[in-house]
Amino acid sequence: MNKNFYITTPIYYPSAKPHMGHAYSSIVADFFARLKRIQGHKVFFLTGTDEHGQKIQRAAEKSNKDPLEFCNEISKTFRDLSSLLNLSNDDFIRTTEKRHSLAVTNLWKILEKKEEIYLSKYSGWYSVSDEAFYNEDEIEDSDGKKISKSSGSQVEWVEEESFFFKLSKWQEPLLKFYSENPKFILPESRKNEVISFVKSGLKDLSVSRKSFTWGIKVPSKKDHVIYVWLDALTNYLSALNYPNETDKLFQDFWPANIHFIGKDILRFHAVYWPAFLLAAGIKPPQRVYGHGWILSGDEKMSKSKGNILDPIEIIDTYGLDALRYYLLKEVSFGNDGNISKDKLENCINSDLANNYGNLCQRVILFCEKNIGLKIPEKYKLTNDDLSILNDFKENEENIIKQINDQNINYYVEYVVNQLFKANKYFNDQAPWTKKEDILRLNTIVFVSLELIRKISILLYPIIPNTSLKVLNIFSMKEKDIKFDTIKDNEYLKDKKEIIKLGILFTKIKK
Ligand code: MSP
C-alpha cells in the first residue's frame, strides 16, 4: 500500500476576511490529515490563497490598494486563521508566488504545444464573484439584473478575444474516467450531477481574459491573462515543485489523494481540472469530495448577505476544539449544515463536558484518591472487561473502511458511543464499592484508563488540543499517537504513573 497521502483544501479568495465556510473546509481537511498521519501515512497537507483574477482586482480597487498589497494583507488573515484552527498543514501556497506562476506558465505551454488551446473570441455571460462563465440556460432575471441560477451572483456580458481550451474533446474521455474511477467524485449524489452535466455536452472553455491585467500572463500573448481557475487549480501541482516532475515532493505525492472542496466549486475540480490534466498528460487526482455549505439560518453565508458567522469570534468565546467538534459531528458530511450559538452550547455541554470531560475527571479523581495517581500494576481482566476493551479491535477495520469513504459521521458516532459505554462501565462497575477487593478496584481503574487512552486517540483528529492534554497524563506526546494502538488492551501495562488533569470543558450555563 502506498503510504504517502496528499490532501488539500481549496485555496481561498483573499477578497474579504475568512468566514465559517472557509474554516469548515479547512477543519475537515485537517481532520483527515491528522487521521492519516496517526495511521502511519506520510502526509502532505496543503492550503493557501487564490489571489489573481478580476474579483480580487476589483476588491483591491475598491479599497484603493495595489492588488498585491491588498492580497498580502488579506492572505495573512487566512494564514493566521490556519494557525488559529490548529491546522497541521505542511505548506501554505499563494498564487502570487514565483513557484506558482512557473508551474502555471509551464502547464499552459504544454497545453498550447499539444494544440489543446486555440485563439478565438468569447461572447457570453461571466460572473466575477464566481469567476465563472455561464450559458444562457444557466442564468435568470432577478430585479432587473441577470444572475446565475446556481449561485445567485450577478453576471455581466463579456465580449473579447480569448484563448479556448478544447474541453468538448474531453467529454468522452472524462465519462470513461468517471466510470473507471467510481469514487473519483464523492458524495455519490454530487457525482451524478457532474456526470449528467458532462453528458449534456461540454463546450470549449475560455481560458484567458483580456479586459484586466491582474493575473499570470499568457506566455505567447502578453496582453492576455490566464483564466483564474486554470491558474488556481494548478496550485495543487506547484506546491509539489511541478514542473520539476523528478522532484521528490512531486514523485511522492502526485496524484493527490483527495481535494476537499465545497459543492459550489465541484465543476471546476471534477470537470475542468481532470480535463486540463489529461490533456497535458498528467495523472488526475484520485478523489474530489464536494462538501455541503455551512448555513447561517437557512442561507449560505456570504458577504453580500451580511450573515457571516465569524470563526474567530466563536473560537474566542467557546474555544477551538468546541468549534471543531461541532462542525465535524453535527454537520452531516456531504450535506449542508447549520451552526448557531445555541446548538454549539448544547453540544459542548452534553458531549464535551458531560461525556468526555466527565469520564476523564471521574476516573482520574478516583485513581488519585484511592491509588495515588498510579497505573495499577496488578490487575485481572474479566470477560466483561475484555468485551468493552475489544470493541475497538473488532471495529477497527470497519472504522478505517468508513473513513476511507470520508464517512466522518460514522467515525464520530463510534467515538461518542464508546464514550457512553466507558461512562456506563465506570458507573456499573462502581469501583468505590470495591475497596475491600483491591485487585478488582485496580482492574476497573486500569480498564477505565485504557478506555480513556483509546478514545482520546480516536478524538485526536477531531479535537487535537484536548486529546493531547488527556494523553499527556500518560506522558504521551503527539509523536506517540498511533491509531493502531487502539487494539492494544494493555498499552499502559508498563507505565507507572499518571499526571493530574485540569478541567477540560466548562459547562455553559443556559
Ligand atoms: N478560490 C476558489 C477556490 C479555488 S481552489 C483551486 C474559491 N474560494 S472561496 O474563498 O470562495 O471558497 C473557498 C471554499 O470555501 C469553497 O470550497 C467554498 O465552497 C467554501 N465555502 C465558502 N462559503 C461556504 C459556506 N458557507 N459553507 C461551506 N463552505 C463554503 O472558491
Coordinates of N, CA, C and O and ligand atoms in Angstrom, one line a residue, residues 9-13 19-22 24-25 50 55 78 229 232-233 235-236 260-265 269 291-295 300-301, ligand 1:
T9 N -7.0 21.6 0.8 CA -8.2 22.4 0.9 C -8.3 23.2 -0.3 O -7.3 23.3 -1.1
P10 N -9.5 23.9 -0.6 CA -9.5 24.8 -1.7 C -8.5 26.0 -1.3 O -8.3 26.2 -0.1
I11 N -8.0 26.7 -2.3 CA -7.3 27.9 -1.9 C -8.3 29.1 -1.9 O -9.1 29.2 -2.8
Y12 N -8.2 29.9 -0.9 CA -9.3 30.8 -0.6 C -9.1 32.2 -1.3 O -7.9 32.6 -1.4
Y13 N -10.1 32.8 -1.7 CA -10.0 34.1 -2.3 C -9.8 35.1 -1.2 O -10.6 35.2 -0.3
H19 N -14.4 33.4 6.7 CA -15.7 33.1 7.5 C -15.8 31.6 7.8 O -14.9 30.8 7.5
M20 N -16.9 31.3 8.4 CA -17.1 29.9 8.9 C -17.0 28.9 7.8 O -16.6 27.8 8.0
G21 N -17.5 29.3 6.6 CA -17.4 28.3 5.4 C -16.0 27.9 5.1 O -15.7 26.8 4.9
H22 N -15.1 28.9 5.2 CA -13.7 28.6 4.9 C -13.1 27.8 6.0 O -12.4 26.8 5.8
Y24 N -14.6 25.7 7.8 CA -15.2 24.3 7.7 C -14.3 23.5 6.7 O -13.9 22.4 7.1
S25 N -14.1 24.0 5.5 CA -13.3 23.3 4.5 C -12.0 22.9 5.1 O -11.5 21.7 5.0
D50 N -5.9 32.1 -3.2 CA -6.1 32.2 -4.7 C -6.2 33.7 -5.0 O -7.3 34.3 -4.8
K55 N -12.1 39.4 -9.7 CA -12.7 39.6 -8.4 C -11.8 40.3 -7.4 O -12.1 41.2 -6.7
F78 N -5.8 34.7 6.4 CA -6.1 33.3 6.1 C -5.0 32.5 6.8 O -5.3 31.4 7.3
W229 N -9.2 30.3 -12.9 CA -9.4 28.9 -12.4 C -8.3 27.9 -12.9 O -7.9 27.0 -12.2
A232 N -5.6 28.9 -10.6 CA -5.8 28.4 -9.2 C -5.6 26.9 -9.0 O -5.0 26.5 -8.1
L233 N -6.2 26.2 -9.9 CA -6.2 24.7 -9.8 C -4.8 24.2 -9.8 O -4.4 23.2 -9.1
N235 N -2.3 25.2 -8.4 CA -1.6 25.3 -7.1 C -1.3 23.9 -6.5 O -0.3 23.7 -5.8
Y236 N -2.2 23.0 -6.8 CA -2.1 21.6 -6.2 C -0.8 21.0 -6.8 O -0.2 20.1 -6.1
F260 N -10.4 18.4 -0.9 CA -11.7 18.7 -0.3 C -12.1 20.1 -0.8 O -11.3 21.1 -0.8
I261 N -13.3 20.2 -1.2 CA -13.9 21.5 -1.7 C -15.3 21.6 -1.3 O -16.0 20.6 -0.9
G262 N -15.9 22.8 -1.5 CA -17.3 23.0 -1.3 C -18.1 22.6 -2.6 O -17.5 22.7 -3.7
K263 N -19.3 22.3 -2.4 CA -20.1 21.8 -3.6 C -20.2 22.8 -4.7 O -20.4 22.5 -5.9
D264 N -20.1 24.1 -4.4 CA -20.2 25.2 -5.4 C -19.0 25.2 -6.3 O -19.1 25.8 -7.4
I265 N -17.9 24.5 -6.0 CA -16.8 24.6 -6.9 C -16.4 23.2 -7.5 O -15.3 22.9 -7.8
H269 N -13.4 21.4 -10.2 CA -12.5 20.4 -9.8 C -12.7 19.0 -10.4 O -11.8 18.2 -10.6
H291 N -18.1 18.9 -0.3 CA -18.9 19.0 0.9 C -20.0 20.1 0.8 O -20.0 20.9 -0.1
G292 N -21.0 20.0 1.8 CA -22.1 21.0 1.7 C -21.7 22.3 2.3 O -20.5 22.6 2.6
W293 N -22.7 23.2 2.4 CA -22.4 24.5 3.0 C -22.8 24.6 4.4 O -23.7 23.9 4.9
I294 N -22.1 25.5 5.1 CA -22.5 25.8 6.5 C -23.4 27.0 6.4 O -23.1 28.1 5.8
L295 N -24.7 26.8 6.8 CA -25.7 27.8 6.6 C -25.8 28.6 7.9 O -25.6 28.1 9.0
K300 N -26.8 30.4 2.7 CA -25.3 30.3 2.7 C -24.7 31.6 3.2 O -25.3 32.7 3.0
M301 N -23.6 31.5 3.9 CA -23.0 32.7 4.4 C -22.3 33.5 3.3 O -21.6 32.8 2.5
Ligands
MSP1 N1 -10.7 30.4 -4.8 C1 -11.7 29.4 -5.0 C2 -11.2 28.0 -4.9 C3 -10.0 27.7 -5.7 S1 -9.5 26.1 -5.4 C4 -8.4 25.8 -6.6 C5 -12.9 29.7 -4.1 N2 -12.6 30.4 -3.0 S2 -13.7 30.8 -1.9 O1 -12.9 31.5 -0.9 O2 -14.8 31.5 -2.4 O3 -14.2 29.5 -1.3 C6 -13.4 28.5 -0.8 C7 -14.1 27.4 -0.2 O4 -14.9 27.8 0.8 C8 -15.0 26.7 -1.2 O5 -14.8 25.3 -1.1 C9 -16.4 27.0 -0.8 O6 -17.3 26.0 -1.1 C10 -16.2 27.1 0.7 N3 -17.2 27.9 1.3 C11 -17.5 29.2 1.1 N4 -18.6 29.5 1.8 C12 -19.1 28.4 2.4 C13 -20.1 28.1 3.3 N5 -20.9 29.0 3.8 N6 -20.1 26.8 3.8 C14 -19.2 25.9 3.5 N7 -18.2 26.2 2.6 C15 -18.3 27.3 1.8 O7 -14.0 29.2 -4.3

